[in-house]
Short mmCIF file of C-alpha atoms in Angstrom, two decimals:
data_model
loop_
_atom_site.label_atom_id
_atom_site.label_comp_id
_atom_site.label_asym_id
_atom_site.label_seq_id
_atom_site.Cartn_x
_atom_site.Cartn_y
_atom_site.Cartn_z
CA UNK A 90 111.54 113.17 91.68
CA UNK A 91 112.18 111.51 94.89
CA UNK A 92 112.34 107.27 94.60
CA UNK A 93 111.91 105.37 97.59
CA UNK A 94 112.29 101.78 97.58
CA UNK A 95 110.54 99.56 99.75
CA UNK A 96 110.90 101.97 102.83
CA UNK A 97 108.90 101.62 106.38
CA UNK A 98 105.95 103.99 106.35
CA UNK A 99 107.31 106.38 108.98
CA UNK A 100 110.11 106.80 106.95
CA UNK A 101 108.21 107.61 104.19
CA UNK A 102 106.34 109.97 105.82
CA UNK A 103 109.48 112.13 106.41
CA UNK A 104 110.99 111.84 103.35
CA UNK A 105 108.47 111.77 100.93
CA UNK A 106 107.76 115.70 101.32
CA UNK A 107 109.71 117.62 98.80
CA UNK A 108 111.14 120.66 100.11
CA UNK A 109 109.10 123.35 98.76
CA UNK A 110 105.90 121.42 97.97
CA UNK A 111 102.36 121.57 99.62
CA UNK A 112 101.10 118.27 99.83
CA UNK A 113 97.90 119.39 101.37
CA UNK A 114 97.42 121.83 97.97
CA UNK A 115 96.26 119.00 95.80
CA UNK A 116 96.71 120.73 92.55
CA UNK A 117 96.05 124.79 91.66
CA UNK A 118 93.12 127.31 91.89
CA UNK A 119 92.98 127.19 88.12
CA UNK A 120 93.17 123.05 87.59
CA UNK A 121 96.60 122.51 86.95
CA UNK A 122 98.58 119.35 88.60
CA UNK A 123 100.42 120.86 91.67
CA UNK A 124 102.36 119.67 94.24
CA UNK A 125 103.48 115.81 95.71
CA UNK A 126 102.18 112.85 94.21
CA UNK A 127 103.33 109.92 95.97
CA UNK A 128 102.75 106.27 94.15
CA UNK A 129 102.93 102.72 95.62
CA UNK A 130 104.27 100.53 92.55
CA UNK A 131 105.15 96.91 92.15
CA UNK A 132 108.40 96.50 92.61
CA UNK A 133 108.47 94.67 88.83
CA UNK A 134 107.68 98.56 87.76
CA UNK A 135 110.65 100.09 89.31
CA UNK A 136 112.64 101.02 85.90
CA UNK A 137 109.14 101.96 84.02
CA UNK A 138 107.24 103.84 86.61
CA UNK A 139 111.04 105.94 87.50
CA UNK A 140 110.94 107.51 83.67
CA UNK A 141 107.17 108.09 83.70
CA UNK A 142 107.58 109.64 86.70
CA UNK A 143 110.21 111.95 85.50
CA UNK A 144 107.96 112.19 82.53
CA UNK A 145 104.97 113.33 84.28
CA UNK A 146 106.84 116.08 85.73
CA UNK A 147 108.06 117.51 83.13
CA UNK A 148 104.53 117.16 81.84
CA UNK A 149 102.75 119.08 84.95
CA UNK A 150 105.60 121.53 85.86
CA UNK A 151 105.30 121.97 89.69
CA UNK A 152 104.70 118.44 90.49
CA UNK A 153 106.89 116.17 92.32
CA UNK A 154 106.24 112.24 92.18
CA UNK A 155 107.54 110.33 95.33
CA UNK A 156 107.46 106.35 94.65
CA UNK A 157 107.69 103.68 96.75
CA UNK A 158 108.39 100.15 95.72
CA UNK A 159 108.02 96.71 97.36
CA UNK A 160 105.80 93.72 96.61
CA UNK A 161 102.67 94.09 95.61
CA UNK A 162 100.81 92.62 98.86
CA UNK A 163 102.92 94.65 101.23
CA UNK A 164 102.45 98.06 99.48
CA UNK A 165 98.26 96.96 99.87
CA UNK A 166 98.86 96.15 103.66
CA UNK A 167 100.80 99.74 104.26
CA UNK A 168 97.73 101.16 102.30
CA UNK A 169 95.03 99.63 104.59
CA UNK A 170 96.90 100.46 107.43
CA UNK A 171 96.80 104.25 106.27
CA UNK A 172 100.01 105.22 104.48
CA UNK A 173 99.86 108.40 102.89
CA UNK A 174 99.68 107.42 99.43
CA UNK A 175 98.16 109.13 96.19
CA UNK A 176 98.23 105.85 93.64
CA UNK A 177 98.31 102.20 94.10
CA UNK A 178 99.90 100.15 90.92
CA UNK A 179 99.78 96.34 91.58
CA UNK A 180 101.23 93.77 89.99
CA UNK A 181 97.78 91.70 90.30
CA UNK A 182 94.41 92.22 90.88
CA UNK A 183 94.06 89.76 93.81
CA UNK A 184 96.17 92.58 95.89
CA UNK A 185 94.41 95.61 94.50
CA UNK A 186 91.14 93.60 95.68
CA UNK A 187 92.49 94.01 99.46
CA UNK A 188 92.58 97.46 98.91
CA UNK A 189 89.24 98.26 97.27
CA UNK A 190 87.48 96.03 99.48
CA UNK A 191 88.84 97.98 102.63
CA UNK A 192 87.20 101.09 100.84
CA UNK A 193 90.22 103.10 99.96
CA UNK A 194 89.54 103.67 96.18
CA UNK A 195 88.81 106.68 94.44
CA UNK A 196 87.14 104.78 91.46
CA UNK A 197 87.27 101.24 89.79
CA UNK A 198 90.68 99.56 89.26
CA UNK A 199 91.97 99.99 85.34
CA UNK A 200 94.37 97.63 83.70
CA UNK A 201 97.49 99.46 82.09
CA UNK A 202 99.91 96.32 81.17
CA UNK A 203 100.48 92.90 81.67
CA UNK A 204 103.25 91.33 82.07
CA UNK A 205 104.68 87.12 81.46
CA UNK A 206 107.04 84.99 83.30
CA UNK A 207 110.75 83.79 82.54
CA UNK A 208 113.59 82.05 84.38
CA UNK A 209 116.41 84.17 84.96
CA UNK A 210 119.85 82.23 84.76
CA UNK A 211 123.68 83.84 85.03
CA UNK A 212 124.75 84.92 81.83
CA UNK A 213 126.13 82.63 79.52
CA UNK A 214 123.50 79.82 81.69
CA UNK A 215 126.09 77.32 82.81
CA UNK A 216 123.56 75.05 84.33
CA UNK A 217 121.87 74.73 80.49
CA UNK A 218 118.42 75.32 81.68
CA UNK A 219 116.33 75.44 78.94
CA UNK A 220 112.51 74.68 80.84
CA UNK A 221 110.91 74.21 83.80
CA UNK A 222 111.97 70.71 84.19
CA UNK A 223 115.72 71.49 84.29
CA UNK A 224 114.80 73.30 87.59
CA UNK A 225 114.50 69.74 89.31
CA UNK A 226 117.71 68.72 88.13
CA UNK A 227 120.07 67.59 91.33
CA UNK A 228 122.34 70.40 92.71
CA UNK A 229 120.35 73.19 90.99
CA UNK A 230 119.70 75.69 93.08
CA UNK A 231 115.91 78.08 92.11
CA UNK A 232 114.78 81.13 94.02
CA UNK A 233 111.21 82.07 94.04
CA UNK A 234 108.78 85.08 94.84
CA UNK A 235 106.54 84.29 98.16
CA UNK A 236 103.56 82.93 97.25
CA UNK A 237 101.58 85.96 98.51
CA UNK A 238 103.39 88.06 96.08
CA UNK A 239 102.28 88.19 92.52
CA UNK A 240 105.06 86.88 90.97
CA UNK A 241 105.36 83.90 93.51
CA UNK A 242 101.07 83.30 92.49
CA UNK A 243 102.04 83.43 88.67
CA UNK A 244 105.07 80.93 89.65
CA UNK A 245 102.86 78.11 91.43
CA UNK A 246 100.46 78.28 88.21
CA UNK A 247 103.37 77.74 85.89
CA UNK A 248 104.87 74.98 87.90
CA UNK A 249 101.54 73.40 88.11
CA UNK A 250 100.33 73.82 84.54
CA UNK A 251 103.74 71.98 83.14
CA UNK A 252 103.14 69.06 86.27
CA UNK A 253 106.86 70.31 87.84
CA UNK A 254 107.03 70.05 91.61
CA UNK A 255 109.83 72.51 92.48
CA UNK A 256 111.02 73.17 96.38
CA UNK A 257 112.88 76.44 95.99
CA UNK A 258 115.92 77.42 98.05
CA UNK A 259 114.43 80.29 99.34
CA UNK A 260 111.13 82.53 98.93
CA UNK A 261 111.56 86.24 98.70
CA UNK A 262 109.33 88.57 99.46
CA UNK A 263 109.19 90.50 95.74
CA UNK A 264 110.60 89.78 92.49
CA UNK A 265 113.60 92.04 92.89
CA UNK A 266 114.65 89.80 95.97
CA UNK A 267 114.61 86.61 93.42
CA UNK A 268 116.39 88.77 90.96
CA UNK A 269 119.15 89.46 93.35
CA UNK A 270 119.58 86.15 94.21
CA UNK A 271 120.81 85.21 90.93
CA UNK A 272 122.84 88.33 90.66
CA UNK A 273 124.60 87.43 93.24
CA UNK A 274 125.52 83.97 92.49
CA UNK A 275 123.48 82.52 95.33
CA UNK A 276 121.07 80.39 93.30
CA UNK A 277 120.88 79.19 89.52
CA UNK A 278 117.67 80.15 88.43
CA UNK A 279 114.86 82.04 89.88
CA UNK A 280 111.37 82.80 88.28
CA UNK A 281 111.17 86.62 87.50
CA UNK A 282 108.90 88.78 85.34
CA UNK A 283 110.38 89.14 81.63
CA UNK A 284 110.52 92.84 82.27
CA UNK A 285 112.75 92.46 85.12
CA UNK A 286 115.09 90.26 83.59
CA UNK A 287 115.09 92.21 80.47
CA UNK A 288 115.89 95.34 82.92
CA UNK A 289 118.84 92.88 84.54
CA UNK A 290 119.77 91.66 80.97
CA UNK A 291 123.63 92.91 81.96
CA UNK A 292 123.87 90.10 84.71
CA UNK A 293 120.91 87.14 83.50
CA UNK A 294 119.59 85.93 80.53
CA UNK A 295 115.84 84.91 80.52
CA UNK A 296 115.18 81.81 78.97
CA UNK A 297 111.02 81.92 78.13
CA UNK A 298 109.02 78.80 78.41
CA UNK A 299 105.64 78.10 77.45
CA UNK A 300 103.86 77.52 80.64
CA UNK A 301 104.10 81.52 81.35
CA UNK A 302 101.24 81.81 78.69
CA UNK A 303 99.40 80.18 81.46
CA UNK A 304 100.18 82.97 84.13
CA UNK A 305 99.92 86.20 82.40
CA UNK A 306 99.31 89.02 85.24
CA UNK A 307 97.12 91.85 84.65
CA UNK A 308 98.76 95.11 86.35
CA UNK A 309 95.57 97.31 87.93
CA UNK A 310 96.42 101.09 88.86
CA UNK A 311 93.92 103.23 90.51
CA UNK A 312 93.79 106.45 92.81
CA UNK A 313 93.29 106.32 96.50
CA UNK A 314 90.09 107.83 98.41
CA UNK A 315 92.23 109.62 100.95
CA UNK A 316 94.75 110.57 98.98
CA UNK A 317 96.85 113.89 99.99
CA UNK A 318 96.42 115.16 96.47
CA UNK A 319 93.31 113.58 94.77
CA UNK A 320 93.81 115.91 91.48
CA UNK A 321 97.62 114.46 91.42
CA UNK A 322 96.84 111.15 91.62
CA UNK A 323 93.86 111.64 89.05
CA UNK A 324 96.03 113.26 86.62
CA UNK A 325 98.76 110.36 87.47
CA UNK A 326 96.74 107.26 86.40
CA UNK A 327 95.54 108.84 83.48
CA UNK A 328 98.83 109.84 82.21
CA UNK A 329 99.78 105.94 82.67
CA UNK A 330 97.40 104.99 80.46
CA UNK A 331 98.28 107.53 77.69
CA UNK A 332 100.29 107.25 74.82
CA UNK A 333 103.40 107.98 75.70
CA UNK A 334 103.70 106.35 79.12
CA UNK A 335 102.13 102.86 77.10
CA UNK A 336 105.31 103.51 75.17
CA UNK A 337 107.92 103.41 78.05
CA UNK A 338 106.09 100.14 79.24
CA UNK A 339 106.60 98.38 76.00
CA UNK A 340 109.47 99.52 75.90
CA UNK A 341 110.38 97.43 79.10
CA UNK A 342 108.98 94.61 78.04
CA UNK A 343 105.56 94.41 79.31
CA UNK A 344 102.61 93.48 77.52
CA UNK A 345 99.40 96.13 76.45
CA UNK A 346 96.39 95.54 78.46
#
């Protein structure tokens, strides 16, 4: 399986052709899943969606799943715009809506997890943070998602459902780009999904608060009207919804739909 991370859409285009697979095959004469299936995924799916990838595969021998993460709004732009993708997985509906309103559906969206807010703090959380409130506190220093993003949307309902006015120190552009920014020492706290600081849980703790309750996000997954292999990404979203992929999810942390 080939994993590219948030990657222009020429350079996709290159790379995202396994050597030895026909994209244009779209499965075999006699109905089996064949060939490249590339998927756009929410950057908060990168661990999940890497083993059910891998997991698919071994499930439909002769496939090859390609995935490219980013934020949830960007993935829908490079989509409208005509990137070559089988799969769309958001990490909110208000993004997927871009997508099926520009007709490039194969279908209606389907939820397949949800997933709940946390703030993500060093290890050992120095700073003490123990809500939403603490964020205000002089000196400390929060990252958030961009408030196109899903996870910077689920943010600005928490903040306003516990009355907290919060001016981060900087807005990234998907939820790993908050992560990082607590990884790295740059800021204190920064509002990530539960499943990515559960992924992270080596580097940050995530201290829950009650407020996420408020911003649950439903994750839609659907496959694409032009999609190089329409069988593929058929055979894809269903096998996300199955048993065993619903498994690998909870695993991570997220939520069933």
């Amino acid at each position: 399986m080939r994993t590219v991370v948030a990657v222009l859409v020429a350079a996709l285009t290159v790379t995202g052709c396994g050597a030895g697979v026909n994209r244009a095959s779209g499965g075999a004469a006699d109905g089996r899943v064949t060939g490249a299936v590339t998927v756009f995924a929410a950057a908060s799916l990168t661990e999940s969606f890497t083993r059910i990838g891998k997991d698919f595969e071994a499930a439909n021998p002769g496939s090859a799943v390609t995935l490219n993460f980013a934020g949830s709004s960007a993935l829908a732009n490079q989509i409208n715009q005509g990137a070559p993708a089988d799969v769309f997985a958001s990490a909110a509906p208000a993004n997927m809506t871009t997508v099926t309103e520009a007709g490039n559906a194969d279908g209606a969206p389907s939820i397949f997890a949800r997933n709940q807010l946390v703030i993500a703090v060093p290890r050992g959380n120095p700073r003490q943070v123990t809500g939403l409130a603490d964020l205000t506190r002089p000196g400390v220093k929060v990252a958030l998602c961009a408030n196109q993003v899903p996870c910077g949307a689920a943010a600005r309902t928490a903040l306003d459902a516990a009355g907290v006015a919060l001016t981060p120190v900087t807005l990234e552009r998907d939820v790993r780009g908050a992560l990082a920014k607590v990884k790295l020492g740059e800021v204190d706290a920064a509002l990530v999904y539960r499943t990515d600081a559960r992924a992270a849980h080596a580097d940050v703790t995530g201290v829950e608060f009650p407020e996420s309750a408020r911003a649950v996000n439903d994750y839609p997954i659907l496959a694409l009207k032009d999609a190089p292999n329409p069988t593929g990404a058929r055979a894809f979203v269903a096998y996300v919804r199955s048993a065993p992929a619903q498994a690998v999810l909870a695993e991570a942390g997220f939520q069933a739909p």
